[in-house]
PDB file of C-alpha atoms in Angstrom:
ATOM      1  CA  UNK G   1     350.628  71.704  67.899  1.00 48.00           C
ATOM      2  CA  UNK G   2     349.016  74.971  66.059  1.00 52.00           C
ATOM      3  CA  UNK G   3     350.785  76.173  63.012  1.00 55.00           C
ATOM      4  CA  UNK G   4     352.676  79.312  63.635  1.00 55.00           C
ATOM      5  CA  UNK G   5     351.081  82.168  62.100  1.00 60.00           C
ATOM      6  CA  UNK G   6     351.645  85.513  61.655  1.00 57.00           C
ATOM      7  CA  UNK G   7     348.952  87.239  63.788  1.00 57.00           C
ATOM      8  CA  UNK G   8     349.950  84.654  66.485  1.00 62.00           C
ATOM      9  CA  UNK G   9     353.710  85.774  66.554  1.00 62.00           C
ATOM     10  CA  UNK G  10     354.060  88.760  69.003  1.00 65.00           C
ATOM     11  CA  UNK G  11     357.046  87.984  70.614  1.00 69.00           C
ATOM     12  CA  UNK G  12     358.869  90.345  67.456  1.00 74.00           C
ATOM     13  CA  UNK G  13     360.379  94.142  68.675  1.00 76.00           C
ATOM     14  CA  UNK G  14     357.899  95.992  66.522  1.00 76.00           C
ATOM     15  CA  UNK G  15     354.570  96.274  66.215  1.00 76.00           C
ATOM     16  CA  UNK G  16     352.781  94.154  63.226  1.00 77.00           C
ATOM     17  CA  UNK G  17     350.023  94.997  60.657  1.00 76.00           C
ATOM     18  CA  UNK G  18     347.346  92.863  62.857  1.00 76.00           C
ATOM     19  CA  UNK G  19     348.671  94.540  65.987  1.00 77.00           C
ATOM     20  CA  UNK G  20     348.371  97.951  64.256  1.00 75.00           C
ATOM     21  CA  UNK G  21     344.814  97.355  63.618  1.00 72.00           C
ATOM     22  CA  UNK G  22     343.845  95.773  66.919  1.00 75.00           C
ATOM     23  CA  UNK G  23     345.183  98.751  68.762  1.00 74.00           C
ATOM     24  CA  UNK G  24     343.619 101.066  66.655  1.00 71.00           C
ATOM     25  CA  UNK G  25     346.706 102.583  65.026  1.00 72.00           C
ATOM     26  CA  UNK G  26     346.623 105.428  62.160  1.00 69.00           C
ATOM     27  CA  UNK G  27     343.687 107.535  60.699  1.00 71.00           C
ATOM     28  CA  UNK G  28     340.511 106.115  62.567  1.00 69.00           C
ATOM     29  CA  UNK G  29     337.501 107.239  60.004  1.00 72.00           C
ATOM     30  CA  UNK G  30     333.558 107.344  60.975  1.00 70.00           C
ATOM     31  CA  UNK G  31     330.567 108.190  59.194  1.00 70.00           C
ATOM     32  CA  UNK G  32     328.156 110.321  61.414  1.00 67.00           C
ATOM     33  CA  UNK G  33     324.857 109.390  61.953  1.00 69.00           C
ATOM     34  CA  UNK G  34     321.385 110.955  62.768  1.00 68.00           C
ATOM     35  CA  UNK G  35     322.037 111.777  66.580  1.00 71.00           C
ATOM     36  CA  UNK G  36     324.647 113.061  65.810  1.00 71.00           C
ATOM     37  CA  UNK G  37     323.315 115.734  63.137  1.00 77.00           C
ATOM     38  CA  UNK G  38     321.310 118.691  64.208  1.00 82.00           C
ATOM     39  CA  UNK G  39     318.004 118.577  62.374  1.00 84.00           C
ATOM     40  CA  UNK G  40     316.656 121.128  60.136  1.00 86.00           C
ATOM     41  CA  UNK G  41     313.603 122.546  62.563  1.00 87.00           C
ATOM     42  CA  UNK G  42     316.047 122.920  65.379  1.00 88.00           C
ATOM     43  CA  UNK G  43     317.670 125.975  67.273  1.00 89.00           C
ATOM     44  CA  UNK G  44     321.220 126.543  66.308  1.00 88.00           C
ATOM     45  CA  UNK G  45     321.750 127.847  69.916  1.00 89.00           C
ATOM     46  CA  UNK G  46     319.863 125.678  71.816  1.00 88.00           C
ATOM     47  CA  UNK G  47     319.625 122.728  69.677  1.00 85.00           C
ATOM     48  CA  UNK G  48     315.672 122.582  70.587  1.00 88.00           C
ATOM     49  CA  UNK G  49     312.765 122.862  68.546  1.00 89.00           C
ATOM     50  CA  UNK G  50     312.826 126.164  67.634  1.00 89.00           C
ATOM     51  CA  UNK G  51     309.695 128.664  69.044  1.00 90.00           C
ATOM     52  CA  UNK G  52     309.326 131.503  66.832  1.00 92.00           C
ATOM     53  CA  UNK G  53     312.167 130.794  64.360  1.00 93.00           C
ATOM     54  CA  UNK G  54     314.606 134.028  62.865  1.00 93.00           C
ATOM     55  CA  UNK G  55     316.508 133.195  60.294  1.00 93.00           C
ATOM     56  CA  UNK G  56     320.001 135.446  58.747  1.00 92.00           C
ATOM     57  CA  UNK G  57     320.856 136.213  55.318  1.00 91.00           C
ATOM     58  CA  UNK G  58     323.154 133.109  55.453  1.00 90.00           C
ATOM     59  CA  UNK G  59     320.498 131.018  56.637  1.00 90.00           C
ATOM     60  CA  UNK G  60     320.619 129.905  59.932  1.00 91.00           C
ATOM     61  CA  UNK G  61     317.929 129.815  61.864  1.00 92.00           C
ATOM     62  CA  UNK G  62     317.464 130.487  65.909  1.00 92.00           C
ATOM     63  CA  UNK G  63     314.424 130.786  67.565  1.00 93.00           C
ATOM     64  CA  UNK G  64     313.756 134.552  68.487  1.00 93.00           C
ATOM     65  CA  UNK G  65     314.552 134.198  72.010  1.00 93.00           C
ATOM     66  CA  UNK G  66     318.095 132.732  71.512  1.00 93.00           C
ATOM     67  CA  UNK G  67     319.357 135.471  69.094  1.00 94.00           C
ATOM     68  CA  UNK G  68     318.031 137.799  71.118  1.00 94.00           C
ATOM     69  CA  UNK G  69     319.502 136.922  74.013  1.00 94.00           C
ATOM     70  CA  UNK G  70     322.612 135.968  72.001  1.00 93.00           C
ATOM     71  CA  UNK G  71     322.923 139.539  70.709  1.00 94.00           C
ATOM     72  CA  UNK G  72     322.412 141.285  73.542  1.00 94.00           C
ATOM     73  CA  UNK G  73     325.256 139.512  75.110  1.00 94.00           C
ATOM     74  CA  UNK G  74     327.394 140.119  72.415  1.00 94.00           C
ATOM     75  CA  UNK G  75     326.561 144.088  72.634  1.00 94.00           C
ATOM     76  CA  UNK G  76     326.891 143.629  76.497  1.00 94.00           C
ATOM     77  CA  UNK G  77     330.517 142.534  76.044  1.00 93.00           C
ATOM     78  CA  UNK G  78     331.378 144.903  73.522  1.00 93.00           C
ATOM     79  CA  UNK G  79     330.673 147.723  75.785  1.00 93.00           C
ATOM     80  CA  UNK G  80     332.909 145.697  78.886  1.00 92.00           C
ATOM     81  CA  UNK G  81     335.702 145.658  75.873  1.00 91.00           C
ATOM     82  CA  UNK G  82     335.448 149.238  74.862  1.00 92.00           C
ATOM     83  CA  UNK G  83     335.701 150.530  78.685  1.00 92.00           C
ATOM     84  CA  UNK G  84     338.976 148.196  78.934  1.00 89.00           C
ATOM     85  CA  UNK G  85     340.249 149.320  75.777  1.00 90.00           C
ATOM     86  CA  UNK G  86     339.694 153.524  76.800  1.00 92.00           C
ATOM     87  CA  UNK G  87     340.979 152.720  80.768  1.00 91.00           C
ATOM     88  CA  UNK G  88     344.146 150.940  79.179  1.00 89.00           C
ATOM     89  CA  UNK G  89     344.830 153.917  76.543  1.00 90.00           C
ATOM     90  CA  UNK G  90     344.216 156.297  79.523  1.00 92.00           C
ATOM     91  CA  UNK G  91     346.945 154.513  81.427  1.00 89.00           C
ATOM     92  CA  UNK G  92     349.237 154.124  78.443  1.00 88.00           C
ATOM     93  CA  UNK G  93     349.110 157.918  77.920  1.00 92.00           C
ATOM     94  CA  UNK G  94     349.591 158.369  81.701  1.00 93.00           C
ATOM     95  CA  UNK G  95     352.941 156.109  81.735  1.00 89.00           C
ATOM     96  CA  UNK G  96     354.131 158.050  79.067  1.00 91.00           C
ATOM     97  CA  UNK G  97     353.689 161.384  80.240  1.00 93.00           C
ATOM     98  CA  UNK G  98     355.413 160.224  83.566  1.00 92.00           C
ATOM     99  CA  UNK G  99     357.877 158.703  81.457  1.00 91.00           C
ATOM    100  CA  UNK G 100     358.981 162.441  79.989  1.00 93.00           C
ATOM    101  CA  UNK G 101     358.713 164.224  83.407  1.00 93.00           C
ATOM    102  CA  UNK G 102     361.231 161.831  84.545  1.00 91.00           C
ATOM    103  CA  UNK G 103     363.330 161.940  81.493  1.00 91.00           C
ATOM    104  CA  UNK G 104     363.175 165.445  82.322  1.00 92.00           C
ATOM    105  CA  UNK G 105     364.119 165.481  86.221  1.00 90.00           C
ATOM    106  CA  UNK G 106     367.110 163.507  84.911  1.00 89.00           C
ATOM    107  CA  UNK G 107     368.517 165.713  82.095  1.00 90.00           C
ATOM    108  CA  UNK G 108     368.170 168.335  85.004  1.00 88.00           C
ATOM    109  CA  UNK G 109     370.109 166.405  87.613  1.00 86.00           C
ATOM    110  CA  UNK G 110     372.486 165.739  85.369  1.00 86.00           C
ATOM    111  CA  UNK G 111     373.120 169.489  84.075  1.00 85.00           C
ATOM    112  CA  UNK G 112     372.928 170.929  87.717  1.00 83.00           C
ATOM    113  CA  UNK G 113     376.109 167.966  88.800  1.00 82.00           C
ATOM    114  CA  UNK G 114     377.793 168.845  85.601  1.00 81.00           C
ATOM    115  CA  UNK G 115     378.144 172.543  86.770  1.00 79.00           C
ATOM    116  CA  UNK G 116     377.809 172.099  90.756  1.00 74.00           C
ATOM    117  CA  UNK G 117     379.770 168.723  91.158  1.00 61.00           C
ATOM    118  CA  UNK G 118     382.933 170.071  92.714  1.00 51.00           C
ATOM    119  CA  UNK G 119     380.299 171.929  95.566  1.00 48.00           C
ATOM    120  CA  UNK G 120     379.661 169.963  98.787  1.00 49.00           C
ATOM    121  CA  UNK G 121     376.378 168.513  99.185  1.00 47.00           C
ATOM    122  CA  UNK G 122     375.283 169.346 102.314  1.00 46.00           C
ATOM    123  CA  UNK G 123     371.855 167.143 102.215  1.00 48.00           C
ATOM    124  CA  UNK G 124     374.463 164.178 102.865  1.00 47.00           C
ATOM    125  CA  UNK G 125     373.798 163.552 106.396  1.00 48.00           C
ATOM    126  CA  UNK G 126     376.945 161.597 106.704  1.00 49.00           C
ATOM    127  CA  UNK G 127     378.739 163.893 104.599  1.00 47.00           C
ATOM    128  CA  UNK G 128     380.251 160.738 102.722  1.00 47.00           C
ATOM    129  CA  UNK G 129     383.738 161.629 101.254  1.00 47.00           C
ATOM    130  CA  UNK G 130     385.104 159.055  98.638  1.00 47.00           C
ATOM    131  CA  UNK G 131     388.902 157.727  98.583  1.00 47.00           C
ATOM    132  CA  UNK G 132     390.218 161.300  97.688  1.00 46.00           C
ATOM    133  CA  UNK G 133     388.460 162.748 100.779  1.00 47.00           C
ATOM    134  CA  UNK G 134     386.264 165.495  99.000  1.00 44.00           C
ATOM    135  CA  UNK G 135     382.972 165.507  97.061  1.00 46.00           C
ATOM    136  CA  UNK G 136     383.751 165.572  93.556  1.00 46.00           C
ATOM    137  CA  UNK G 137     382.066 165.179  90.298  1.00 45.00           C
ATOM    138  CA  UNK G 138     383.190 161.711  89.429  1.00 45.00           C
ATOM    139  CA  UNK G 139     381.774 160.123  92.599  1.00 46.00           C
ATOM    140  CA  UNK G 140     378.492 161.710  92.215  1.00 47.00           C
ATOM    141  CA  UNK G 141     378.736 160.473  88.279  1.00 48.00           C
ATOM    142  CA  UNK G 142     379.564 156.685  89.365  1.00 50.00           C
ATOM    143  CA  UNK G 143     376.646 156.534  91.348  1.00 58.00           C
ATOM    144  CA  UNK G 144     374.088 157.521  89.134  1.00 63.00           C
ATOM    145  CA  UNK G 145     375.545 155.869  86.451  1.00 63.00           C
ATOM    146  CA  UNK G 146     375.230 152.889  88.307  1.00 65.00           C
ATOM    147  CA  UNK G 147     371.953 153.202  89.341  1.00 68.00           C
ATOM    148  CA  UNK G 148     370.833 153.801  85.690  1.00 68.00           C
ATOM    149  CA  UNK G 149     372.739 150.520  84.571  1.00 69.00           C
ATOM    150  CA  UNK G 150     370.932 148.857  87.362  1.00 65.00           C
ATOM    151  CA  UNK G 151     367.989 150.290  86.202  1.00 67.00           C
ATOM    152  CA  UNK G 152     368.201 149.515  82.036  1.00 69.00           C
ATOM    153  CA  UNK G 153     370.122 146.372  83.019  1.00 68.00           C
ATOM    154  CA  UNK G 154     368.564 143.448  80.906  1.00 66.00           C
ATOM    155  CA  UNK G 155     369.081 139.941  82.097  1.00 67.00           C
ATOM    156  CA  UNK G 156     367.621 137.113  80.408  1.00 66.00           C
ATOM    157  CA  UNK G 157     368.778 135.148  82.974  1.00 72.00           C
ATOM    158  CA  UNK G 158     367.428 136.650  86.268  1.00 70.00           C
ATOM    159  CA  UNK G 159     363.369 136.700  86.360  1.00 71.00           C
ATOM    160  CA  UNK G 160     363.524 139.921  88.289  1.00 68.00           C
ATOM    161  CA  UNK G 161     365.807 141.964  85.171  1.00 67.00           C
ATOM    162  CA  UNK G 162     363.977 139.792  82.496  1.00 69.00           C
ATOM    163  CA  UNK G 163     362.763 142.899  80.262  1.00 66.00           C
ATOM    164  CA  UNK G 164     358.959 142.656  79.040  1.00 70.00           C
ATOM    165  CA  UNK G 165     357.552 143.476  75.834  1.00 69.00           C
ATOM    166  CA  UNK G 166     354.872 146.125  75.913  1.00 67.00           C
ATOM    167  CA  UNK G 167     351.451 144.326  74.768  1.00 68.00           C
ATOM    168  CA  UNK G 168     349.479 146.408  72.471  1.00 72.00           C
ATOM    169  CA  UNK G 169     346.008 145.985  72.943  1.00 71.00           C
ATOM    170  CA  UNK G 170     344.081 147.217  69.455  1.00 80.00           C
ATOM    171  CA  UNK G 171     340.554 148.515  69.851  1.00 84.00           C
ATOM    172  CA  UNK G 172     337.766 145.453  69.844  1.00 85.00           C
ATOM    173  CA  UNK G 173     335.461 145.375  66.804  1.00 87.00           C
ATOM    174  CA  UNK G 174     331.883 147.107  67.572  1.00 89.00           C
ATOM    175  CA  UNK G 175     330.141 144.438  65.502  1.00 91.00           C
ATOM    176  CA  UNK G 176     327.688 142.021  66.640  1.00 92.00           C
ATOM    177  CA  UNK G 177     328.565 138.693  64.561  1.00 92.00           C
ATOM    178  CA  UNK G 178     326.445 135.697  64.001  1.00 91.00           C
ATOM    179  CA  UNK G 179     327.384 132.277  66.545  1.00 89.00           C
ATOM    180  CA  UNK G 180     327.165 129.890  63.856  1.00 85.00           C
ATOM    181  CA  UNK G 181     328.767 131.772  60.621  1.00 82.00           C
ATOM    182  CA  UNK G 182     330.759 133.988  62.457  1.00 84.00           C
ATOM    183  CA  UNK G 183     329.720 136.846  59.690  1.00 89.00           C
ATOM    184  CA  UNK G 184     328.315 140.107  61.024  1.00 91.00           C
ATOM    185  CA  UNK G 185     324.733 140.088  62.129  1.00 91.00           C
ATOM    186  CA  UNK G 186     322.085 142.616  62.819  1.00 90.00           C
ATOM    187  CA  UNK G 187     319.051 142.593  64.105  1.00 89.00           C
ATOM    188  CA  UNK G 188     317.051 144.229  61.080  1.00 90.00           C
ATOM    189  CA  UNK G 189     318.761 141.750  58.997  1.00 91.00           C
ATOM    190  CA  UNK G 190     317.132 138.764  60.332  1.00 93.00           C
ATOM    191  CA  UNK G 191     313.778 137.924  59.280  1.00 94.00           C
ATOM    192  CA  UNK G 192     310.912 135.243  61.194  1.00 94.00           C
ATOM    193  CA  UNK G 193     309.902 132.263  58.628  1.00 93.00           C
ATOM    194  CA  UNK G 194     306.930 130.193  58.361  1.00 92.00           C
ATOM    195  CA  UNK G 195     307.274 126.240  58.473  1.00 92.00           C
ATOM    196  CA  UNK G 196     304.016 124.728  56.776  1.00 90.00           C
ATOM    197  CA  UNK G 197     302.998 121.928  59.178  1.00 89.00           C
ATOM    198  CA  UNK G 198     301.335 118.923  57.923  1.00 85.00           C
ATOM    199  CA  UNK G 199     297.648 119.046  59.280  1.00 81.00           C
ATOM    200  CA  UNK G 200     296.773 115.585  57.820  1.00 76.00           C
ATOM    201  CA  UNK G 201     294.591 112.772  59.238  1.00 67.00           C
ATOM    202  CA  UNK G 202     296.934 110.160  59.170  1.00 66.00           C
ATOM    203  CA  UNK G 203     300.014 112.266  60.781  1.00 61.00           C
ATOM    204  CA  UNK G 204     298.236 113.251  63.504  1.00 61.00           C
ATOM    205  CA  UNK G 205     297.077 109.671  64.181  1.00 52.00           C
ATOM    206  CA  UNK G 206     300.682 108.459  63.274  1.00 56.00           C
ATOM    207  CA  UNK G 207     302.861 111.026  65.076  1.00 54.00           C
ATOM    208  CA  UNK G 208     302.761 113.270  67.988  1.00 57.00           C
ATOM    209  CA  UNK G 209     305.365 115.241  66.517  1.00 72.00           C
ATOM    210  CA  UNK G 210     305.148 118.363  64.313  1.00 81.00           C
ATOM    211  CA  UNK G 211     305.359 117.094  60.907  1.00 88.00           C
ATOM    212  CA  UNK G 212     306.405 120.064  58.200  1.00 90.00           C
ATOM    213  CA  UNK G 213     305.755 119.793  54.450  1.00 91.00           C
ATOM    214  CA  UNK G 214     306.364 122.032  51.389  1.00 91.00           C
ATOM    215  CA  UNK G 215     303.449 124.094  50.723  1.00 90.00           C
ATOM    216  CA  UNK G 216     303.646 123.354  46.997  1.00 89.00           C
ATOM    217  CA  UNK G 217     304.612 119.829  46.192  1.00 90.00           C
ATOM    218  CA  UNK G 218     303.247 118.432  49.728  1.00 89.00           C
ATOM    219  CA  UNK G 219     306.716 116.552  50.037  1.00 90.00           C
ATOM    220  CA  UNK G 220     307.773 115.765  54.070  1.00 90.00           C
ATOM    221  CA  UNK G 221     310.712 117.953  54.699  1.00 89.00           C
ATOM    222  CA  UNK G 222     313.568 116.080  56.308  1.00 86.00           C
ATOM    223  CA  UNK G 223     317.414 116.664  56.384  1.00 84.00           C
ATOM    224  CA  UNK G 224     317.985 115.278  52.895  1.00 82.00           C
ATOM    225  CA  UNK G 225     315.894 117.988  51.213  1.00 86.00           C
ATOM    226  CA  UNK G 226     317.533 121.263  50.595  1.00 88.00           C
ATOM    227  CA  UNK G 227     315.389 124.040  51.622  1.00 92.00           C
ATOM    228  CA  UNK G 228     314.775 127.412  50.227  1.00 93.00           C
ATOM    229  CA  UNK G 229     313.292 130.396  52.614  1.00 93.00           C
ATOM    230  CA  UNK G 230     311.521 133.888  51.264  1.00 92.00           C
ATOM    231  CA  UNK G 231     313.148 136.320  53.394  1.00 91.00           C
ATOM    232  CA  UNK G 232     310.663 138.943  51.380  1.00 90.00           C
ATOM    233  CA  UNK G 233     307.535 136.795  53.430  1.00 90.00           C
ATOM    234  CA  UNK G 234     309.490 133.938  55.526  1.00 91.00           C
ATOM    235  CA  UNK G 235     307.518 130.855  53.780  1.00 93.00           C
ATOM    236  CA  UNK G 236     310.180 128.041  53.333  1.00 93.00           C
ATOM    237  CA  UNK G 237     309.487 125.704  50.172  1.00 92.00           C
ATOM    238  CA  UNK G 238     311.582 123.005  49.055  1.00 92.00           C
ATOM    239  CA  UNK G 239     315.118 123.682  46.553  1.00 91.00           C
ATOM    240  CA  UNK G 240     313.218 121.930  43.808  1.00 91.00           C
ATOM    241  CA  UNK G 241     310.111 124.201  43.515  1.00 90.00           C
ATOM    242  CA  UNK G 242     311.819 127.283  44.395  1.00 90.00           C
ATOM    243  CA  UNK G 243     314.012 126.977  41.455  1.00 89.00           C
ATOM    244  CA  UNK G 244     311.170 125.562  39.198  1.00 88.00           C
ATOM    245  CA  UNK G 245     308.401 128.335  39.999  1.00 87.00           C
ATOM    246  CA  UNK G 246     309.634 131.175  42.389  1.00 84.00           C
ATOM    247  CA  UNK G 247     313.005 131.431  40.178  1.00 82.00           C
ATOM    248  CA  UNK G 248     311.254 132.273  37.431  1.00 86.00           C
ATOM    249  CA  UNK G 249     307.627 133.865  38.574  1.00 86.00           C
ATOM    250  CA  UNK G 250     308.923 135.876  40.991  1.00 88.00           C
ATOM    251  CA  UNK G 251     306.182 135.596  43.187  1.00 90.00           C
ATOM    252  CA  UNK G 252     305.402 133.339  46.379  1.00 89.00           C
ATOM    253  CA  UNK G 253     303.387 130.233  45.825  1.00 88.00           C
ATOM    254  CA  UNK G 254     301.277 130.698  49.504  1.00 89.00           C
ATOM    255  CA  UNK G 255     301.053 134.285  49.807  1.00 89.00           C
ATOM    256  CA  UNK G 256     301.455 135.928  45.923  1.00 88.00           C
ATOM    257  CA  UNK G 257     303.762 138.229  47.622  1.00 89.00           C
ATOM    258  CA  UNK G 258     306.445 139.592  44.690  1.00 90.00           C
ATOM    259  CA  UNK G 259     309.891 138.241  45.705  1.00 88.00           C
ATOM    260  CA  UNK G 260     313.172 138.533  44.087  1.00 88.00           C
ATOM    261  CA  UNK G 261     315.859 136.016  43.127  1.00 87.00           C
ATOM    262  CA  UNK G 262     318.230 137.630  46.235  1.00 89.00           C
ATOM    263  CA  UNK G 263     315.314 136.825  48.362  1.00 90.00           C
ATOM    264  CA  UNK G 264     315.604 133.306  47.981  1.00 92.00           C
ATOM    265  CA  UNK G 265     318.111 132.190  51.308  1.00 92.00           C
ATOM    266  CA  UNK G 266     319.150 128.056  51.234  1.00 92.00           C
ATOM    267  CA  UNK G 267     318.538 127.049  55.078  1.00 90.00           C
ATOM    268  CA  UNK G 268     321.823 125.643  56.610  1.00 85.00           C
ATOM    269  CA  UNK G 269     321.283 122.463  57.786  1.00 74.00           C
ATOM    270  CA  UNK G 270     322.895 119.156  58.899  1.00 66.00           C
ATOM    271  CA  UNK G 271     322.433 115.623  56.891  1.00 53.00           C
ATOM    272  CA  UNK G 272     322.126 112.106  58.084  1.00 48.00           C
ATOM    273  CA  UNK G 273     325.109 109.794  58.377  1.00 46.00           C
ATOM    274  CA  UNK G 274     323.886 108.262  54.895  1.00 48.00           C
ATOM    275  CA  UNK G 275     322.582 111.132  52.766  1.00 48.00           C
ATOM    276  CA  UNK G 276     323.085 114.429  53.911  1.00 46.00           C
ATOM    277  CA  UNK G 277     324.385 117.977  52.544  1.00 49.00           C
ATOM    278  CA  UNK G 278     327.370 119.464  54.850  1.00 54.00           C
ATOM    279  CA  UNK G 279     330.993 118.735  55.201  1.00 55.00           C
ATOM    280  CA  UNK G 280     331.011 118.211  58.429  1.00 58.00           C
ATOM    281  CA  UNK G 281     329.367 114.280  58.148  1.00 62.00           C
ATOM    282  CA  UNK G 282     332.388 112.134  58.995  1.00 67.00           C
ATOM    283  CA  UNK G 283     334.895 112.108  62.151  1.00 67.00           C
ATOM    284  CA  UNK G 284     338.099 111.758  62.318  1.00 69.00           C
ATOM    285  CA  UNK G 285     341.198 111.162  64.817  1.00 67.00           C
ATOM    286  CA  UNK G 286     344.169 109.511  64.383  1.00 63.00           C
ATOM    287  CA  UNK G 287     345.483 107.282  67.144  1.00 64.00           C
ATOM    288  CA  UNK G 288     349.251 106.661  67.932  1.00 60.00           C
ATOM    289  CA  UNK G 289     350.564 104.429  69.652  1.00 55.00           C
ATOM    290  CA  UNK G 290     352.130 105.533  73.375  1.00 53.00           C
ATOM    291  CA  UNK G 291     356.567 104.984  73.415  1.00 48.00           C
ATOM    292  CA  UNK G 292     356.971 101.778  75.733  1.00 47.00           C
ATOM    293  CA  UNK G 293     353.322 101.719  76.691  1.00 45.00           C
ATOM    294  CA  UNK G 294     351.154 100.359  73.911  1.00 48.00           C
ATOM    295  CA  UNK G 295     348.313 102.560  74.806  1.00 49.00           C
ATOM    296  CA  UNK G 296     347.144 104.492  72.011  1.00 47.00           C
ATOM    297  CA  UNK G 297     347.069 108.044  72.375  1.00 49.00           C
ATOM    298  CA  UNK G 298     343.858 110.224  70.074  1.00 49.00           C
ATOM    299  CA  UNK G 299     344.344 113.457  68.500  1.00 52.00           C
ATOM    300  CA  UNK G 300     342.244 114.814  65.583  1.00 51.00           C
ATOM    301  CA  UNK G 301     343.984 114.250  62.629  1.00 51.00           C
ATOM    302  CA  UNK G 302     346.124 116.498  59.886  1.00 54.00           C
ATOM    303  CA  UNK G 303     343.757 117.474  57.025  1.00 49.00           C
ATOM    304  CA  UNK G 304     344.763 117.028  53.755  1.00 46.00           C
TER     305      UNK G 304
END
């Protein structure tokens, strides 16, 4: 007979450490790998190889089409936004004004049954007499009163009298803003950039691929480099020699166009499940277990 053992016993009422972990219980925890990481020479809109690539201040880059099609929808819906916004004020200010004219008729009805309540009202085509037999002021001030409680009357309880708060719609911004940073984009602040591709004998023998390199050291670019682009001329170099020549020259090292430090723009990029730059390289959930059921349920989990 086989010795007893904890991860055998699961006749107990709760769940044990080895049942836990077969289920899948608590903070689940995986490193990303390199399907799952955009590359560098790739659209951030349409996750292709980018044609024609534009790159923002913050430095992602699209390829022209994308953010150009991107943008215009963005204006596009702006505009749709702005006509809502005007055709709601214009009703706002219309509901108001027929708010006072009626606040007026009624300070006006009032008044003239104050002074004329004791007259009969011949409009009454039943000529309705109350319990006293004449038409008198208090009648005539029951009724309305009552339809005015009827009307103000606030009932949580009754869907029809449940009272509604107003919703105040503010005016949408008239800003175009970048998909991936969510900062506010132009299009004169976006400028094209030049990948240098590697024209070798043995890559194009090797690979069928485009193959990029940095123009100055002749190192493959990849997603564990950290790239540095000229938005003064758009040529994209490796971190290393931009801080080790262009840093301190002030010049580019393809063109000899003059160039700033504020025109040097890191490119946004995602890493490789081993060595990569982001903070986006690991997923996460965290799996409870289901009352009665022992199914585990996912959600993503608390950060911390």
């Amino acid at each position: 007979m086989p010795q007893r053992h904890s991860k055998n016993n699961n006749d107990l009422a709760f769940f044990t450490y080895d049942e836990k972990r077969k289920l899948g219980y608590g903070t689940q925890k995986e490193r990303l790998g390199k399907d799952s990481i955009k590359p560098f020479d790739a659209c951030c809109l349409c996750l292709k190889p980018f044609i024609d690539p534009m790159c923002c201040q913050k430095g992602h880059v699209f390829c022209k089409e994308c953010i150009l099609e991107c943008l215009l929808a963005q204006k596009k819906d702006i505009q749709r936004k702005l006509a809502a916004h005007a055709a709601l004020q214009k009703q706002e200010k219309e509901e108001e004004e027929e708010k006072l004219m009626l606040q007026k008729a009624r300070e006006l009805d009032a008044f003239d049954q104050q002074n004329h309540g004791a007259v009969p009202q011949y409009s009454d085509r039943n000529h309705g007499r109350d319990k006293h037999g004449f038409h008198g002021a208090n009648s005539v001030k029951a009724t309305s009163y009552e339809e005015e409680a009827l009307r103000t009357m606030k009932a949580f309880w009754l869907p029809s009298a449940t009272p509604e708060a107003p919703a105040k719609v503010e005016a949408p911004s008239t800003s175009t803003v970048c998909p991936e940073g969510k900062e506010k984009l132009k299009m004169k602040t976006l400028f094209p950039i030049q990948f240098t591709e590697d024209n070798s004998e043995e890559n194009e023998s090797n690979s069928l691929d485009k193959t990029y390199i940095c123009p100055s050291c002749k190192v493959t670019l990849t997603n564990t480099l950290s790239l540095v682009a000229l938005s003064s001329c758009g040529h994209v170099f490796c971190k290393k020699c931009a801080d080790k020549f262009m840093a301190v020259d002030k010049v580019c090292l393809v063109c000899n166009k003059a160039c700033k430090e504020r025109n040097l723009v890191n490119l946004e990029k995602g890493g490789t499940g081993f060595a990569g730059h982001g903070d986006r390289l690991q997923a996460t959930d965290f799996k409870h277990l289901g009352s009665g059921s022992g199914l585990g349920l996912v959600r993503p989990a608390m950060k911390t």
